[in-house]
């Protein structure tokens, strides 16, 4: 047994049994051999079962079933630098992928690191959330600079932070966190007025004066 075979068995069981939602308990009951292998061998940096790695190997349609409809429980915020360091120290030489991605492997690594930090943030570690925001800002700046679809976000720094926070809270197990953040900004940005098109030197259609003069007079 290896991870590839374990995931293949889970995919087959899902197709056969057609559940509306799956989680580790479902796998334990329906795929006992695969579950035992995963529980014994597939661990994350904190020696917990790495379900992100398992779910990422499922068929795309099956990924969407993972904990579908399950509400997240309220969590208590805390700060733990040691937890954050465990992840950052392991991937220290891979953090360049948030600045530049030369190939598909770089993109996969960037997403892997971001997801691990997001999971830690979802458990309540404030420092992990801050790190996700810091690192993803590098990607966002590139998107805004080189992608016309996100150019409207330029100088909306506070709103960008709100979007990042929302994505961190809502991200589940299916797909790419970087891709999810990108799509969220793309869709949300369609209704944003580009600040570059607005100037205090513009003439008001109502007063006939420069907009800045209206504020000064008040």
mmCIF file of C-alpha atoms in Angstrom:
data_model
loop_
_atom_site.group_PDB
_atom_site.id
_atom_site.type_symbol
_atom_site.label_atom_id
_atom_site.label_comp_id
_atom_site.label_asym_id
_atom_site.label_seq_id
_atom_site.Cartn_x
_atom_site.Cartn_y
_atom_site.Cartn_z
ATOM 1 C CA UNK A 1 0.000 0.000 0.000
ATOM 2 C CA UNK A 2 1.117 3.547 -0.757
ATOM 3 C CA UNK A 3 -0.607 6.937 -0.920
ATOM 4 C CA UNK A 4 -1.429 6.624 -4.612
ATOM 5 C CA UNK A 5 -3.162 3.272 -4.084
ATOM 6 C CA UNK A 6 -4.937 4.505 -0.957
ATOM 7 C CA UNK A 7 -6.336 7.508 -2.814
ATOM 8 C CA UNK A 8 -7.367 5.340 -5.752
ATOM 9 C CA UNK A 9 -9.312 3.063 -3.397
ATOM 10 C CA UNK A 10 -11.072 6.053 -1.834
ATOM 11 C CA UNK A 11 -12.002 7.408 -5.270
ATOM 12 C CA UNK A 12 -13.491 4.044 -6.220
ATOM 13 C CA UNK A 13 -15.498 3.822 -2.999
ATOM 14 C CA UNK A 14 -16.902 7.321 -3.499
ATOM 15 C CA UNK A 15 -17.948 6.535 -7.064
ATOM 16 C CA UNK A 16 -19.562 3.271 -5.953
ATOM 17 C CA UNK A 17 -21.373 4.543 -2.855
ATOM 18 C CA UNK A 18 -22.202 8.091 -4.052
ATOM 19 C CA UNK A 19 -22.120 9.850 -0.641
ATOM 20 C CA UNK A 20 -23.306 13.443 -0.388
ATOM 21 C CA UNK A 21 -20.409 14.315 1.914
ATOM 22 C CA UNK A 22 -17.225 12.617 3.119
ATOM 23 C CA UNK A 23 -14.767 13.094 5.956
ATOM 24 C CA UNK A 24 -12.128 11.049 7.763
ATOM 25 C CA UNK A 25 -14.841 9.097 9.599
ATOM 26 C CA UNK A 26 -16.468 8.093 6.300
ATOM 27 C CA UNK A 27 -13.113 6.904 4.979
ATOM 28 C CA UNK A 28 -12.453 4.982 8.178
ATOM 29 C CA UNK A 29 -15.790 3.142 7.851
ATOM 30 C CA UNK A 30 -15.810 2.589 4.084
ATOM 31 C CA UNK A 31 -12.096 2.280 3.231
ATOM 32 C CA UNK A 32 -10.556 0.677 6.291
ATOM 33 C CA UNK A 33 -7.257 -0.443 4.724
ATOM 34 C CA UNK A 34 -6.643 2.914 3.035
ATOM 35 C CA UNK A 35 -7.562 4.763 6.205
ATOM 36 C CA UNK A 36 -5.163 2.738 8.322
ATOM 37 C CA UNK A 37 -2.302 3.346 5.916
ATOM 38 C CA UNK A 38 -3.027 7.092 5.833
ATOM 39 C CA UNK A 39 -3.391 7.376 9.613
ATOM 40 C CA UNK A 40 -0.093 5.560 10.142
ATOM 41 C CA UNK A 41 2.016 7.103 7.389
ATOM 42 C CA UNK A 42 0.688 10.402 6.022
ATOM 43 C CA UNK A 43 1.608 13.043 8.576
ATOM 44 C CA UNK A 44 2.033 16.816 8.501
ATOM 45 C CA UNK A 45 4.632 18.923 10.324
ATOM 46 C CA UNK A 46 2.722 18.544 13.604
ATOM 47 C CA UNK A 47 2.396 14.756 13.315
ATOM 48 C CA UNK A 48 -1.303 15.018 12.480
ATOM 49 C CA UNK A 49 -2.825 13.114 9.576
ATOM 50 C CA UNK A 50 -2.268 15.265 6.488
ATOM 51 C CA UNK A 51 -5.749 15.191 4.997
ATOM 52 C CA UNK A 52 -4.884 18.095 2.690
ATOM 53 C CA UNK A 53 -2.385 15.859 0.924
ATOM 54 C CA UNK A 54 -4.901 13.021 0.725
ATOM 55 C CA UNK A 55 -7.801 15.144 -0.526
ATOM 56 C CA UNK A 56 -5.617 16.883 -3.119
ATOM 57 C CA UNK A 57 -5.124 13.465 -4.731
ATOM 58 C CA UNK A 58 -8.835 12.748 -5.101
ATOM 59 C CA UNK A 59 -10.741 13.337 -8.305
ATOM 60 C CA UNK A 60 -11.824 16.951 -8.541
ATOM 61 C CA UNK A 61 -15.519 16.095 -8.182
ATOM 62 C CA UNK A 62 -14.736 14.019 -5.097
ATOM 63 C CA UNK A 63 -12.635 16.773 -3.511
ATOM 64 C CA UNK A 64 -15.752 18.923 -3.381
ATOM 65 C CA UNK A 65 -17.477 16.347 -1.168
ATOM 66 C CA UNK A 66 -14.908 16.700 1.611
ATOM 67 C CA UNK A 67 -16.761 17.951 4.676
ATOM 68 C CA UNK A 68 -19.439 19.401 2.417
ATOM 69 C CA UNK A 69 -22.104 21.168 4.436
ATOM 70 C CA UNK A 70 -20.128 20.913 7.672
ATOM 71 C CA UNK A 71 -19.945 24.219 9.528
ATOM 72 C CA UNK A 72 -16.684 25.230 11.119
ATOM 73 C CA UNK A 73 -16.707 25.464 14.867
ATOM 74 C CA UNK A 74 -15.787 28.742 16.547
ATOM 75 C CA UNK A 75 -12.078 28.912 17.332
ATOM 76 C CA UNK A 76 -10.098 30.856 19.894
ATOM 77 C CA UNK A 77 -7.336 33.074 18.569
ATOM 78 C CA UNK A 78 -3.821 32.702 19.876
ATOM 79 C CA UNK A 79 -0.196 33.467 18.991
ATOM 80 C CA UNK A 80 2.358 30.690 18.728
ATOM 81 C CA UNK A 81 5.619 31.572 17.024
ATOM 82 C CA UNK A 82 7.019 28.052 17.405
ATOM 83 C CA UNK A 83 4.168 26.562 15.361
ATOM 84 C CA UNK A 84 4.769 29.065 12.595
ATOM 85 C CA UNK A 85 8.525 28.455 12.665
ATOM 86 C CA UNK A 86 8.027 24.715 12.145
ATOM 87 C CA UNK A 87 6.475 25.407 8.746
ATOM 88 C CA UNK A 88 8.678 28.337 7.741
ATOM 89 C CA UNK A 89 11.916 26.559 8.676
ATOM 90 C CA UNK A 90 10.950 23.527 6.604
ATOM 91 C CA UNK A 91 10.129 25.600 3.522
ATOM 92 C CA UNK A 92 12.490 28.543 4.059
ATOM 93 C CA UNK A 93 14.299 27.977 0.756
ATOM 94 C CA UNK A 94 10.960 27.725 -1.085
ATOM 95 C CA UNK A 95 9.462 31.058 -0.050
ATOM 96 C CA UNK A 96 10.914 32.633 -3.199
ATOM 97 C CA UNK A 97 7.934 31.080 -5.008
ATOM 98 C CA UNK A 98 5.756 33.894 -3.636
ATOM 99 C CA UNK A 99 7.998 36.333 -5.538
ATOM 100 C CA UNK A 100 8.699 34.430 -8.741
ATOM 101 C CA UNK A 101 7.484 31.152 -10.213
ATOM 102 C CA UNK A 102 9.540 29.792 -13.066
ATOM 103 C CA UNK A 103 7.702 26.526 -13.636
ATOM 104 C CA UNK A 104 4.772 24.355 -12.597
ATOM 105 C CA UNK A 105 6.734 22.897 -9.687
ATOM 106 C CA UNK A 106 7.200 26.385 -8.214
ATOM 107 C CA UNK A 107 3.447 26.985 -8.440
ATOM 108 C CA UNK A 108 2.711 23.694 -6.668
ATOM 109 C CA UNK A 109 5.205 24.491 -3.898
ATOM 110 C CA UNK A 110 3.808 28.006 -3.457
ATOM 111 C CA UNK A 111 0.321 26.596 -3.043
ATOM 112 C CA UNK A 112 1.531 23.851 -0.714
ATOM 113 C CA UNK A 113 3.175 26.356 1.630
ATOM 114 C CA UNK A 114 0.221 28.748 1.509
ATOM 115 C CA UNK A 115 -2.254 25.968 2.362
ATOM 116 C CA UNK A 116 -0.179 24.801 5.334
ATOM 117 C CA UNK A 117 -0.085 28.360 6.674
ATOM 118 C CA UNK A 118 -3.809 28.806 6.031
ATOM 119 C CA UNK A 119 -4.633 25.640 7.981
ATOM 120 C CA UNK A 120 -2.585 26.915 10.908
ATOM 121 C CA UNK A 121 -4.389 30.253 10.686
ATOM 122 C CA UNK A 122 -7.751 28.460 10.623
ATOM 123 C CA UNK A 123 -6.823 26.759 13.872
ATOM 124 C CA UNK A 124 -6.535 30.233 15.393
ATOM 125 C CA UNK A 125 -2.850 31.150 15.100
ATOM 126 C CA UNK A 126 -2.868 34.893 14.409
ATOM 127 C CA UNK A 127 0.813 34.906 13.423
ATOM 128 C CA UNK A 128 0.113 32.364 10.679
ATOM 129 C CA UNK A 129 -2.698 34.526 9.315
ATOM 130 C CA UNK A 130 -0.399 37.549 9.272
ATOM 131 C CA UNK A 131 2.215 35.518 7.407
ATOM 132 C CA UNK A 132 -0.286 34.390 4.792
ATOM 133 C CA UNK A 133 -1.277 38.017 4.228
ATOM 134 C CA UNK A 134 2.358 39.117 4.030
ATOM 135 C CA UNK A 135 3.401 36.434 1.548
ATOM 136 C CA UNK A 136 0.276 36.606 -0.604
ATOM 137 C CA UNK A 137 0.733 40.371 -0.906
ATOM 138 C CA UNK A 138 3.716 39.675 -3.162
ATOM 139 C CA UNK A 139 1.492 37.661 -5.484
ATOM 140 C CA UNK A 140 -1.326 40.202 -5.358
ATOM 141 C CA UNK A 141 1.011 43.070 -6.283
ATOM 142 C CA UNK A 142 2.121 41.115 -9.337
ATOM 143 C CA UNK A 143 -1.461 40.345 -10.327
ATOM 144 C CA UNK A 144 -2.456 43.996 -10.055
ATOM 145 C CA UNK A 145 0.596 45.130 -12.008
ATOM 146 C CA UNK A 146 0.440 42.652 -14.861
ATOM 147 C CA UNK A 147 -3.186 41.510 -15.098
ATOM 148 C CA UNK A 148 -5.777 43.952 -16.403
ATOM 149 C CA UNK A 149 -8.540 41.975 -14.713
ATOM 150 C CA UNK A 150 -7.184 42.933 -11.284
ATOM 151 C CA UNK A 151 -5.851 46.396 -12.052
ATOM 152 C CA UNK A 152 -8.868 47.992 -10.348
ATOM 153 C CA UNK A 153 -7.493 46.871 -6.973
ATOM 154 C CA UNK A 154 -4.557 49.255 -7.094
ATOM 155 C CA UNK A 155 -4.292 51.266 -3.836
ATOM 156 C CA UNK A 156 -7.272 49.483 -2.212
ATOM 157 C CA UNK A 157 -4.914 48.134 0.449
ATOM 158 C CA UNK A 158 -7.377 47.882 3.353
ATOM 159 C CA UNK A 159 -10.021 46.212 1.211
ATOM 160 C CA UNK A 160 -7.442 43.723 -0.073
ATOM 161 C CA UNK A 161 -6.620 42.756 3.518
ATOM 162 C CA UNK A 162 -10.336 42.139 4.160
ATOM 163 C CA UNK A 163 -10.534 39.883 1.100
ATOM 164 C CA UNK A 164 -7.436 37.977 2.199
ATOM 165 C CA UNK A 165 -8.923 37.437 5.649
ATOM 166 C CA UNK A 166 -12.192 36.187 4.177
ATOM 167 C CA UNK A 167 -10.400 33.745 1.883
ATOM 168 C CA UNK A 168 -8.332 32.396 4.779
ATOM 169 C CA UNK A 169 -11.499 31.775 6.835
ATOM 170 C CA UNK A 170 -13.521 30.189 4.033
ATOM 171 C CA UNK A 171 -10.934 28.073 2.214
ATOM 172 C CA UNK A 172 -11.789 24.400 2.404
ATOM 173 C CA UNK A 173 -9.914 21.335 1.190
ATOM 174 C CA UNK A 174 -10.626 21.359 -2.528
ATOM 175 C CA UNK A 175 -8.339 23.070 -4.971
ATOM 176 C CA UNK A 176 -5.688 25.765 -4.715
ATOM 177 C CA UNK A 177 -5.673 28.530 -2.109
ATOM 178 C CA UNK A 178 -3.696 30.825 -4.419
ATOM 179 C CA UNK A 179 -6.211 30.133 -7.188
ATOM 180 C CA UNK A 180 -9.112 30.728 -4.799
ATOM 181 C CA UNK A 181 -7.642 34.058 -3.695
ATOM 182 C CA UNK A 182 -7.086 35.088 -7.303
ATOM 183 C CA UNK A 183 -10.618 34.211 -8.409
ATOM 184 C CA UNK A 184 -12.138 35.971 -5.389
ATOM 185 C CA UNK A 185 -10.246 39.157 -6.186
ATOM 186 C CA UNK A 186 -11.108 38.868 -9.861
ATOM 187 C CA UNK A 187 -14.852 38.525 -9.237
ATOM 188 C CA UNK A 188 -15.001 41.042 -6.379
ATOM 189 C CA UNK A 189 -12.955 43.584 -8.300
ATOM 190 C CA UNK A 190 -15.442 43.945 -11.134
ATOM 191 C CA UNK A 191 -17.485 46.470 -9.189
ATOM 192 C CA UNK A 192 -14.539 48.498 -7.916
ATOM 193 C CA UNK A 193 -13.865 51.983 -9.296
ATOM 194 C CA UNK A 194 -10.177 52.348 -10.187
ATOM 195 C CA UNK A 195 -8.648 55.017 -7.963
ATOM 196 C CA UNK A 196 -6.283 55.995 -10.761
ATOM 197 C CA UNK A 197 -9.297 57.357 -12.643
ATOM 198 C CA UNK A 198 -10.268 59.624 -9.775
ATOM 199 C CA UNK A 199 -8.460 62.867 -9.033
ATOM 200 C CA UNK A 200 -9.114 65.680 -6.567
ATOM 201 C CA UNK A 201 -8.223 68.030 -9.406
ATOM 202 C CA UNK A 202 -11.233 66.872 -11.406
ATOM 203 C CA UNK A 203 -13.971 69.480 -11.987
ATOM 204 C CA UNK A 204 -17.251 68.797 -10.195
ATOM 205 C CA UNK A 205 -20.261 68.721 -12.501
ATOM 206 C CA UNK A 206 -22.356 70.234 -9.714
ATOM 207 C CA UNK A 207 -20.197 73.107 -8.454
ATOM 208 C CA UNK A 208 -17.995 73.651 -11.488
ATOM 209 C CA UNK A 209 -14.994 73.762 -9.135
ATOM 210 C CA UNK A 210 -12.127 71.394 -8.509
ATOM 211 C CA UNK A 211 -13.134 68.645 -6.065
ATOM 212 C CA UNK A 212 -10.247 69.559 -3.754
ATOM 213 C CA UNK A 213 -11.626 73.102 -3.455
ATOM 214 C CA UNK A 214 -14.927 71.725 -2.142
ATOM 215 C CA UNK A 215 -13.135 69.879 0.665
ATOM 216 C CA UNK A 216 -10.924 72.869 1.491
ATOM 217 C CA UNK A 217 -13.900 75.232 1.716
ATOM 218 C CA UNK A 218 -15.637 72.875 4.109
#
